[in-house]
Amino acid sequence: MHDFQYHQNELYCEEVPINKIADKVGTPFYLYSNHTLENHFKVFDSAFNGIDHLTCFSVKANSNLTVLKIFVNLGGGVDIVSGGELFRALNSGVDPSKVVFSGVGKGIKELEYALEAGILMFNVESTQELTTINQVAQRIGRKAKIALRVNPHIDPQTHPYISTGLKKNKFGIEINQALEDYREAKKLKHIEIVGVDCHIGSQITELQPFVETLRKVKELVLTLRQEAIEIQYVDLGGGLGITYHQEQPPHPREYASALIKEMQDINCTLILEPGRVIAGNAGILVTKVLYLKKGTEKTFVTVDAAMNDLIRPSLYGAFQGIQPIVKTEGEEMVADIVGPICESGDFLAKERTIPCLKPGDLIAVMSAGAYGFTMSSNYNSRPRVPEVLAREKEFYVIRERESYEDLIRGEMIPEFLNK
Ligand code: LLP
């Protein structure tokens, strides 16, 4: 459930009419509900109350400081994949001992930064990375806590771009190879083995792939114990899907109870890295209709948001719901909703049945709270849009709209061109 609902045909976020926000901040903008974010986090996290666990929100899904702070205040940790995400997370006040660092290509500076900060663990993707972490830790006089990210070779049956747990994917160490790599890791003086990690993909709408993965991971944990390699943490990554259209993913409670069952006999803390399931349906992108164009084959509604603001439809052919901010009785039309960018791939929806719209009307692109703003860019020199948080009757701009000056910040013209 989310907090974007109609009252007398007008869409509200919590108790704020979205029109009112548009009047104040202009369009387009991202809008999040404080209550939905809190509620989704609490529902997810409390579903695991039966066992030792830590919910580490995946920062890549939504990295706004305010959004992170909401989860930090609820006791959450974070899953990061870069120095930049660590910087954001620390600025949101996260406890460094609740930070896990994933990602296939961590650089030396990022490793140093995270070691200095004292994070909970590095999810290591290769033996070369392990050697590098050991060297960096030695140089700065620390011990790095690590888990190896294993690739369990399980098909999560999701979009190929967001499937990560197959041998053909670039992620992790093949699970059959892991024992040997753990033995090598054990020999490294500045490495402390604490966990086993894995993440099989995103927008997964079945339980089975998670359960099978956890079984394989459990087997590995037990084998490692026989070799006196103690494992404290099992990190199962993120990946639980949401309803964008007609998907029927398991409820977090079903997900949790299936996992809890598997965790019974291994005495480990379970780490989860949810992103989408918490933030996805807690945010929308609000955009204004600029023009209507009726061709012989198609009708195009050109709006002021584009693929640079929300790339999921263009990149994955993803479905995002479209809803008018003010509902009208009357006719419907079938149209492509497109942005102002000079690419045919710039669309937010295709062949969608929507109410008849006219220039100036506002629409909401639904389910845009995860991988929305974080994947936005300045393509076509479009300033990135503001982010707004609604809470009860109030709303707060939590990131300003970028200005033209922001677009050229850091650029300079070499002297030889200034004739
Ligand atoms: N942990 C790791 C190591 C990950 O790589 C990811 C997502 C997550 C956790 C969080 O997954 P979630 O719970 O959100 O499914 N841009 C794509 C999604 C890419 C996901 C990348 N990794 C999209 O818009 O659908």
XYZ file of N, CA and C in Angstrom, residues 143-340:
594
model
N 42.303 -4.232 9.845
C 41.888 -5.546 9.384
C 40.553 -5.373 8.675
N 40.433 -5.936 7.489
C 39.181 -5.770 6.736
C 38.278 -6.966 6.953
N 37.039 -6.684 7.361
C 36.069 -7.770 7.510
C 35.436 -8.029 6.147
N 35.392 -9.296 5.775
C 34.886 -9.599 4.436
C 33.898 -10.778 4.408
N 33.086 -10.724 3.345
C 32.308 -11.890 2.922
C 32.676 -12.082 1.466
N 32.675 -13.312 0.993
C 32.830 -13.497 -0.446
C 31.446 -13.517 -1.059
N 31.293 -12.767 -2.156
C 30.007 -12.831 -2.866
C 30.044 -14.044 -3.771
N 29.187 -14.995 -3.490
C 29.169 -16.203 -4.301
C 28.060 -16.104 -5.336
N 28.330 -16.709 -6.462
C 27.353 -16.744 -7.541
C 26.763 -18.154 -7.569
N 25.496 -18.296 -7.154
C 24.930 -19.641 -6.943
C 24.418 -20.318 -8.206
N 24.492 -19.614 -9.321
C 23.977 -20.131 -10.583
C 22.492 -20.485 -10.455
N 21.737 -19.456 -10.143
C 20.281 -19.631 -10.026
C 19.601 -18.571 -10.877
N 18.618 -19.012 -11.647
C 17.927 -18.087 -12.549
C 16.787 -17.394 -11.811
N 16.901 -16.092 -11.616
C 15.839 -15.393 -10.881
C 14.645 -15.042 -11.765
N 14.713 -15.413 -13.033
C 13.621 -15.146 -13.974
C 13.177 -13.690 -13.968
N 14.138 -12.830 -14.227
C 13.824 -11.407 -14.310
C 14.467 -10.866 -15.580
N 14.368 -9.562 -15.782
C 14.962 -8.943 -16.968
C 16.464 -9.244 -17.003
N 17.004 -9.647 -18.189
C 18.416 -10.039 -18.255
C 19.390 -8.965 -17.740
N 19.042 -7.678 -17.863
C 19.957 -6.628 -17.403
C 20.060 -6.588 -15.877
N 19.050 -7.127 -15.184
C 19.082 -7.051 -13.722
C 19.131 -8.434 -13.076
N 19.548 -9.426 -13.878
C 19.775 -10.769 -13.358
C 21.269 -10.899 -13.087
N 21.633 -11.369 -11.914
C 23.054 -11.325 -11.566
C 23.614 -12.643 -11.057
N 22.755 -13.641 -10.850
C 23.220 -14.857 -10.178
C 23.466 -16.040 -11.103
N 23.743 -15.758 -12.382
C 24.043 -16.850 -13.305
C 25.526 -16.818 -13.660
N 26.049 -18.000 -14.072
C 27.475 -18.081 -14.391
C 27.864 -17.060 -15.459
N 26.925 -16.775 -16.387
C 27.263 -15.847 -17.460
C 27.282 -14.387 -16.973
N 26.812 -14.120 -15.759
C 26.832 -12.754 -15.239
C 28.203 -12.437 -14.637
N 28.529 -11.150 -14.601
C 29.872 -10.759 -14.154
C 30.046 -10.816 -12.630
N 28.981 -11.156 -11.917
C 29.003 -10.990 -10.466
C 29.449 -12.223 -9.693
N 30.220 -11.971 -8.649
C 30.504 -13.011 -7.665
C 31.493 -14.071 -8.115
N 31.756 -14.963 -7.150
C 32.685 -16.062 -7.364
C 31.832 -17.326 -7.483
N 32.082 -18.129 -8.499
C 31.253 -19.331 -8.665
C 31.239 -20.134 -7.370
N 30.077 -20.565 -6.985
C 29.930 -21.154 -5.645
C 30.831 -22.386 -5.464
N 31.067 -23.128 -6.538
C 31.922 -24.320 -6.408
C 33.379 -23.968 -6.184
N 33.730 -22.746 -6.500
C 35.106 -22.264 -6.368
C 35.321 -21.612 -4.990
N 34.197 -21.329 -4.321
C 34.263 -20.469 -3.138
C 35.085 -21.064 -1.988
N 34.957 -22.374 -1.768
C 35.661 -22.990 -0.642
C 37.163 -22.737 -0.757
N 37.663 -22.960 -1.953
C 39.090 -22.751 -2.193
C 39.481 -21.292 -1.935
N 38.643 -20.380 -2.392
C 38.951 -18.960 -2.209
C 38.879 -18.549 -0.733
N 37.951 -19.159 0.006
C 37.890 -18.884 1.449
C 39.176 -19.362 2.125
N 39.675 -20.529 1.679
C 40.931 -21.044 2.264
C 42.066 -20.064 2.019
N 42.100 -19.503 0.807
C 43.132 -18.508 0.483
C 42.952 -17.258 1.345
N 41.701 -16.844 1.480
C 41.406 -15.638 2.263
C 41.882 -15.803 3.701
N 41.738 -17.014 4.204
C 42.104 -17.285 5.594
C 43.594 -17.053 5.848
N 44.388 -17.200 4.782
C 45.835 -17.022 4.936
C 46.246 -15.547 4.982
N 45.347 -14.663 4.595
C 45.712 -13.239 4.503
C 45.597 -12.563 5.871
N 46.696 -11.938 6.264
C 46.787 -11.410 7.640
C 45.835 -10.256 7.948
N 45.537 -9.468 6.922
C 44.717 -8.285 7.183
C 43.260 -8.460 6.750
N 42.908 -9.725 6.606
C 41.521 -10.053 6.236
C 40.911 -10.862 7.378
N 39.682 -10.458 7.737
C 38.939 -11.268 8.710
C 37.658 -11.761 8.029
N 37.556 -13.063 7.893
C 36.359 -13.606 7.235
C 35.194 -13.553 8.221
N 34.092 -12.888 7.793
C 32.923 -12.842 8.684
C 31.633 -13.344 8.029
N 31.627 -13.409 6.696
C 30.339 -13.748 6.092
C 30.397 -14.414 4.735
N 29.201 -14.781 4.280
C 28.994 -15.228 2.900
C 27.904 -14.322 2.331
N 28.147 -13.845 1.109
C 27.212 -12.900 0.507
C 26.739 -13.395 -0.841
N 25.545 -12.984 -1.215
C 25.117 -13.214 -2.586
C 23.932 -12.316 -2.915
N 23.733 -12.079 -4.189
C 22.602 -11.251 -4.652
C 22.296 -11.742 -6.056
N 21.102 -12.284 -6.263
C 20.861 -12.988 -7.536
C 20.152 -12.140 -8.587
N 19.694 -10.957 -8.216
C 19.033 -10.127 -9.215
C 17.984 -9.247 -8.572
N 17.241 -8.578 -9.422
C 16.307 -7.565 -8.932
C 14.935 -7.777 -9.572
N 13.901 -7.189 -8.953
C 12.510 -7.331 -9.420
C 12.163 -8.823 -9.593
N 12.456 -9.592 -8.534
C 12.159 -11.024 -8.531
C 10.779 -11.211 -7.896
N 9.916 -11.955 -8.585
C 8.532 -12.043 -8.117
C 8.147 -13.441 -7.621
N 9.164 -14.307 -7.474
C 8.922 -15.659 -6.949
C 9.798 -15.870 -5.719
N 9.344 -16.758 -4.829
C 10.155 -17.049 -3.633
C 11.250 -18.068 -3.908
N 10.931 -18.991 -4.824
C 11.793 -20.150 -5.001
C 13.280 -19.809 -5.245
N 13.573 -18.859 -6.138
C 14.994 -18.556 -6.374
C 15.732 -18.118 -5.093
N 15.036 -17.375 -4.231
C 15.674 -16.933 -2.977
C 15.935 -18.134 -2.065
N 14.929 -19.007 -1.973
C 15.043 -20.155 -1.077
C 16.167 -21.084 -1.548
N 16.189 -21.340 -2.848
C 17.250 -22.214 -3.388
C 18.625 -21.620 -3.150
N 18.710 -20.306 -3.327
C 19.990 -19.626 -3.112
C 20.425 -19.790 -1.658
N 19.494 -19.535 -0.764
C 19.842 -19.609 0.655
C 20.274 -21.031 1.033
N 19.628 -22.022 0.442
C 20.028 -23.420 0.714
C 21.467 -23.652 0.298
N 21.815 -23.151 -0.871
C 23.185 -23.349 -1.355
C 24.184 -22.618 -0.464
N 23.795 -21.414 -0.058
C 24.680 -20.617 0.805
C 24.865 -21.323 2.153
N 23.781 -21.879 2.651
C 23.812 -22.582 3.938
C 24.768 -23.779 3.874
N 24.666 -24.494 2.804
C 25.562 -25.642 2.610
C 27.023 -25.187 2.678
N 27.283 -24.061 2.026
C 28.652 -23.524 2.035
C 29.083 -23.130 3.448
N 28.178 -22.487 4.177
C 28.496 -22.072 5.549
C 28.882 -23.290 6.389
N 28.120 -24.371 6.224
C 28.392 -25.578 7.027
C 29.731 -26.199 6.620
N 30.013 -26.209 5.338
C 31.304 -26.741 4.875
C 32.454 -25.903 5.433
N 32.270 -24.588 5.417
C 33.336 -23.699 5.912
C 33.597 -23.953 7.395
N 32.523 -24.177 8.127
C 32.677 -24.433 9.564
C 33.506 -25.678 9.827
N 33.329 -26.672 8.970
C 34.124 -27.903 9.144
C 35.609 -27.607 9.006
N 35.911 -26.526 8.308
C 37.321 -26.147 8.137
C 37.727 -25.058 9.123
N 36.918 -24.875 10.134
C 37.158 -23.853 11.157
C 37.161 -22.441 10.580
N 36.376 -22.245 9.541
C 36.167 -20.876 9.046
C 34.781 -20.464 9.528
N 34.776 -19.612 10.554
C 33.510 -19.247 11.199
C 32.784 -18.167 10.413
N 31.524 -18.378 10.164
C 30.726 -17.395 9.432
C 29.663 -16.834 10.371
N 29.704 -15.477 10.530
C 28.722 -14.814 11.393
C 27.519 -14.299 10.612
N 27.806 -13.865 9.378
C 26.756 -13.199 8.600
C 26.462 -13.922 7.291
N 25.170 -14.076 7.031
C 24.737 -14.505 5.706
C 24.022 -13.304 5.098
N 24.562 -12.794 3.986
C 23.958 -11.640 3.315
C 23.295 -12.147 2.040
N 21.973 -12.016 1.990
C 21.246 -12.557 0.835
C 20.949 -11.491 -0.219
N 21.493 -10.281 -0.039
C 21.284 -9.226 -1.030
C 19.854 -8.715 -1.026
N 19.470 -8.100 -2.144
C 18.109 -7.555 -2.268
C 17.349 -8.337 -3.306
N 16.466 -7.663 -4.010
C 15.864 -8.285 -5.186
C 14.378 -8.544 -5.148
N 13.741 -8.389 -3.981
C 12.302 -8.674 -3.942
C 11.554 -7.664 -4.815
N 10.686 -8.179 -5.680
C 10.008 -7.337 -6.664
C 8.785 -6.617 -6.112
N 8.250 -5.725 -6.931
C 7.051 -4.956 -6.563
C 6.047 -5.012 -7.717
N 4.851 -4.487 -7.444
C 3.841 -4.397 -8.498
C 4.002 -3.067 -9.224
N 4.409 -3.158 -10.476
C 4.385 -1.980 -11.348
C 3.083 -1.973 -12.133
N 2.647 -3.192 -12.507
C 1.490 -3.319 -13.388
C 0.619 -4.444 -12.860
N 0.923 -5.689 -13.309
C 0.087 -6.803 -12.846
C 0.890 -7.855 -12.092
N 2.152 -7.545 -11.799
C 2.980 -8.520 -11.080
C 2.372 -8.801 -9.706
N 2.551 -10.026 -9.245
C 2.054 -10.363 -7.907
C 3.191 -10.938 -7.078
N 4.118 -10.078 -6.665
C 5.257 -10.577 -5.898
C 4.823 -11.032 -4.515
N 5.605 -11.906 -3.878
C 5.258 -12.280 -2.503
C 5.332 -11.058 -1.584
N 4.486 -11.066 -0.570
C 4.557 -10.001 0.442
C 5.857 -10.172 1.235
N 6.459 -9.083 1.707
C 7.680 -9.231 2.515
C 7.546 -10.236 3.660
N 6.330 -10.349 4.203
C 6.145 -11.323 5.303
C 6.302 -12.763 4.811
N 5.801 -13.019 3.593
C 5.966 -14.381 3.035
C 7.437 -14.635 2.724
N 8.064 -13.608 2.161
C 9.491 -13.686 1.829
C 10.289 -13.988 3.104
N 9.993 -13.216 4.159
C 10.732 -13.389 5.409
C 10.493 -14.774 5.997
N 9.239 -15.215 5.986
C 9.015 -16.495 6.677
C 9.680 -17.635 5.914
N 9.738 -17.539 4.586
C 10.443 -18.585 3.821
C 11.943 -18.568 4.157
N 12.499 -17.397 4.320
C 13.939 -17.312 4.600
C 14.253 -17.704 6.041
N 13.386 -17.268 6.942
C 13.599 -17.579 8.362
C 13.657 -19.096 8.559
N 12.783 -19.797 7.850
C 12.733 -21.261 7.944
C 14.108 -21.859 7.599
N 14.709 -21.313 6.566
C 16.015 -21.836 6.117
C 17.156 -21.457 7.058
N 16.951 -20.399 7.836
C 18.048 -19.883 8.677
C 18.114 -20.572 10.044
N 17.120 -21.443 10.317
C 16.982 -21.972 11.676
C 18.254 -22.552 12.280
N 18.891 -23.457 11.541
C 19.942 -24.242 12.192
C 21.358 -23.735 11.938
N 21.538 -22.487 11.495
C 22.926 -22.112 11.210
C 23.511 -20.998 12.095
N 22.697 -20.463 12.956
C 23.229 -19.515 13.921
C 24.046 -18.379 13.293
N 23.452 -17.699 12.345
C 24.090 -16.553 11.686
C 23.116 -15.374 11.712
N 23.664 -14.175 11.618
C 22.823 -12.989 11.426
C 22.534 -12.851 9.940
N 21.263 -12.659 9.617
C 20.884 -12.519 8.206
C 20.910 -11.036 7.831
N 21.633 -10.725 6.756
C 21.635 -9.347 6.239
C 20.807 -9.317 4.961
N 19.952 -8.311 4.863
C 19.142 -8.127 3.657
C 19.473 -6.769 3.059
N 19.437 -6.682 1.736
C 19.766 -5.417 1.063
C 18.614 -4.964 0.165
N 17.435 -4.726 0.715
C 16.303 -4.355 -0.133
C 16.428 -2.920 -0.646
N 16.016 -2.699 -1.864
C 15.980 -1.340 -2.412
C 14.582 -1.042 -2.903
N 14.262 -1.677 -4.040
C 13.002 -1.403 -4.734
C 11.770 -1.645 -3.863
N 11.771 -2.742 -3.115
C 10.556 -3.106 -2.380
C 10.207 -2.044 -1.327
N 11.228 -1.301 -0.894
C 10.973 -0.260 0.101
C 10.620 1.072 -0.572
N 11.420 1.443 -1.578
C 11.270 2.802 -2.117
C 10.431 2.889 -3.388
N 10.331 1.780 -4.138
C 9.713 1.842 -5.470
C 8.345 2.502 -5.481
N 7.437 1.955 -4.698
C 6.077 2.496 -4.732
C 5.863 3.627 -3.731
N 6.955 4.147 -3.185
C 6.867 5.290 -2.269
C 7.138 6.597 -2.995
N 7.342 6.524 -4.318
C 7.657 7.753 -5.050
C 7.021 7.798 -6.421
N 6.773 9.012 -6.900
C 6.250 9.205 -8.265
C 7.039 10.340 -8.927
N 6.908 10.405 -10.245
C 7.474 11.536 -10.985
C 6.289 12.329 -11.532
N 6.237 13.594 -11.193
C 5.119 14.430 -11.654
C 5.586 15.252 -12.848
N 4.818 15.208 -13.912
C 5.235 15.900 -15.133
C 4.031 16.572 -15.792
N 4.318 17.577 -16.607
C 3.238 18.374 -17.223
C 3.160 18.115 -18.719
N 1.953 18.045 -19.222
C 1.759 17.877 -20.665
C 2.113 19.190 -21.361
N 2.996 19.089 -22.380
C 3.363 20.277 -23.149
C 2.534 20.363 -24.437
N 2.533 19.266 -25.182
C 1.862 19.276 -26.486
C 1.212 17.932 -26.769
N 0.229 17.969 -27.616
C -0.393 16.754 -28.128
C -0.185 16.710 -29.631
N 0.146 15.526 -30.140
C 0.319 15.451 -31.584
C -0.392 14.210 -32.089
N -1.338 14.409 -32.945
C -2.070 13.261 -33.496
C -1.537 12.943 -34.876
N -0.825 11.813 -34.998
C -0.327 11.398 -36.309
C -1.334 10.468 -36.956
N -0.980 9.929 -38.103
C -1.932 9.023 -38.747
C -1.939 7.678 -38.038
N -0.781 7.313 -37.457
C -0.715 6.013 -36.791
C -0.798 6.111 -35.282
N -0.308 7.215 -34.753
C -0.156 7.298 -33.300
C -0.507 8.676 -32.784
N -0.841 8.687 -31.504
C -0.974 9.973 -30.830
C 0.177 10.086 -29.848
N 0.829 11.226 -29.845
C 1.939 11.458 -28.917
C 1.548 12.544 -27.931
N 1.801 12.251 -26.666
C 1.650 13.282 -25.642
C 3.062 13.642 -25.214
N 3.489 14.842 -25.517
C 4.837 15.257 -25.106
C 4.745 15.943 -23.755
N 5.538 15.412 -22.819
C 5.512 15.963 -21.457
C 6.873 16.590 -21.143
N 6.965 17.273 -19.999
C 8.235 17.962 -19.717
C 9.257 17.081 -18.996
N 8.930 15.826 -18.675
C 9.942 14.890 -18.153
C 10.387 13.989 -19.298
N 11.593 13.445 -19.166
C 12.133 12.663 -20.278
C 12.963 11.499 -19.758
N 13.567 10.791 -20.709
C 14.364 9.614 -20.348
C 15.545 9.971 -19.440
N 16.000 11.204 -19.491
C 17.104 11.580 -18.588
C 16.604 11.651 -17.146
N 15.314 11.905 -16.968
C 14.741 11.990 -15.615
C 14.357 10.610 -15.090
N 13.841 9.778 -15.974
C 13.428 8.421 -15.595
C 13.743 7.511 -16.777
N 14.790 6.723 -16.633
C 15.278 5.966 -17.795
C 14.724 4.539 -17.876
N 14.011 4.092 -16.851
C 13.594 2.685 -16.817
C 12.787 2.243 -18.049
N 11.792 3.042 -18.500
C 11.064 2.598 -19.705
C 11.990 2.458 -20.910
N 12.871 3.427 -21.125
C 13.769 3.373 -22.289
C 14.775 2.247 -22.176
N 15.321 2.048 -20.985
C 16.420 1.101 -20.820
C 15.958 -0.352 -20.732
N 14.880 -0.575 -20.016
C 14.439 -1.961 -19.806
C 13.086 -2.258 -20.456
N 12.521 -1.267 -21.142
C 11.146 -1.434 -21.619
C 10.207 -1.568 -20.432
N 10.563 -0.949 -19.315
C 9.791 -1.138 -18.076
C 8.445 -0.427 -18.141
N 7.479 -1.032 -17.511
C 6.137 -0.435 -17.397
C 6.088 0.441 -16.160
N 5.680 1.677 -16.327
C 5.391 2.550 -15.174
C 3.956 3.036 -15.348
N 3.165 2.924 -14.299
C 1.774 3.383 -14.382
C 1.713 4.886 -14.655
N 0.641 5.298 -15.354
C 0.440 6.727 -15.621
C -0.926 7.104 -15.060
N -0.960 8.124 -14.223
C -2.244 8.558 -13.678
C -2.357 10.072 -13.763
N -3.569 10.561 -14.099
C -3.729 12.021 -14.131
C -3.743 12.565 -12.698
N -3.253 13.764 -12.515
C -3.314 14.373 -11.177
C -4.755 14.788 -10.873
N -5.477 15.213 -11.895
C -6.909 15.471 -11.708
C -7.676 14.553 -12.660
N -8.523 13.728 -12.074
C -9.315 12.787 -12.886
C -10.499 13.508 -13.497
N -10.746 13.228 -14.774
C -11.929 13.829 -15.398
C -12.803 12.714 -15.949
N -14.094 12.962 -15.945
C -15.002 12.033 -16.612
C -14.798 12.279 -18.094
N -15.055 11.355 -18.903
C -14.966 11.674 -20.325
C -14.156 10.670 -21.081
N -13.761 11.082 -22.253
C -13.172 10.114 -23.170
C -11.750 9.723 -22.814
N -11.390 8.557 -23.356
C -10.009 8.111 -23.191
C -9.316 8.119 -24.540
N -7.997 8.031 -24.504
C -7.264 7.922 -25.770
C -6.114 6.939 -25.585
N -5.585 6.469 -26.692
C -4.401 5.611 -26.627
C -3.237 6.440 -27.152
N -2.183 6.548 -26.351
C -1.086 7.434 -26.772
C 0.257 6.950 -26.249
N 1.307 7.436 -26.906
C 2.658 7.288 -26.360
C 2.944 8.555 -25.556
N 3.499 8.361 -24.367
C 3.875 9.534 -23.586
C 5.375 9.704 -23.742
N 5.766 10.792 -24.337
C 7.170 10.961 -24.715
C 7.727 12.247 -24.125
N 9.074 12.291 -24.050
C 9.731 13.469 -23.504
C 10.326 14.327 -24.606
N 10.957 15.442 -24.221
C 11.515 16.367 -25.212
C 12.894 15.973 -25.757
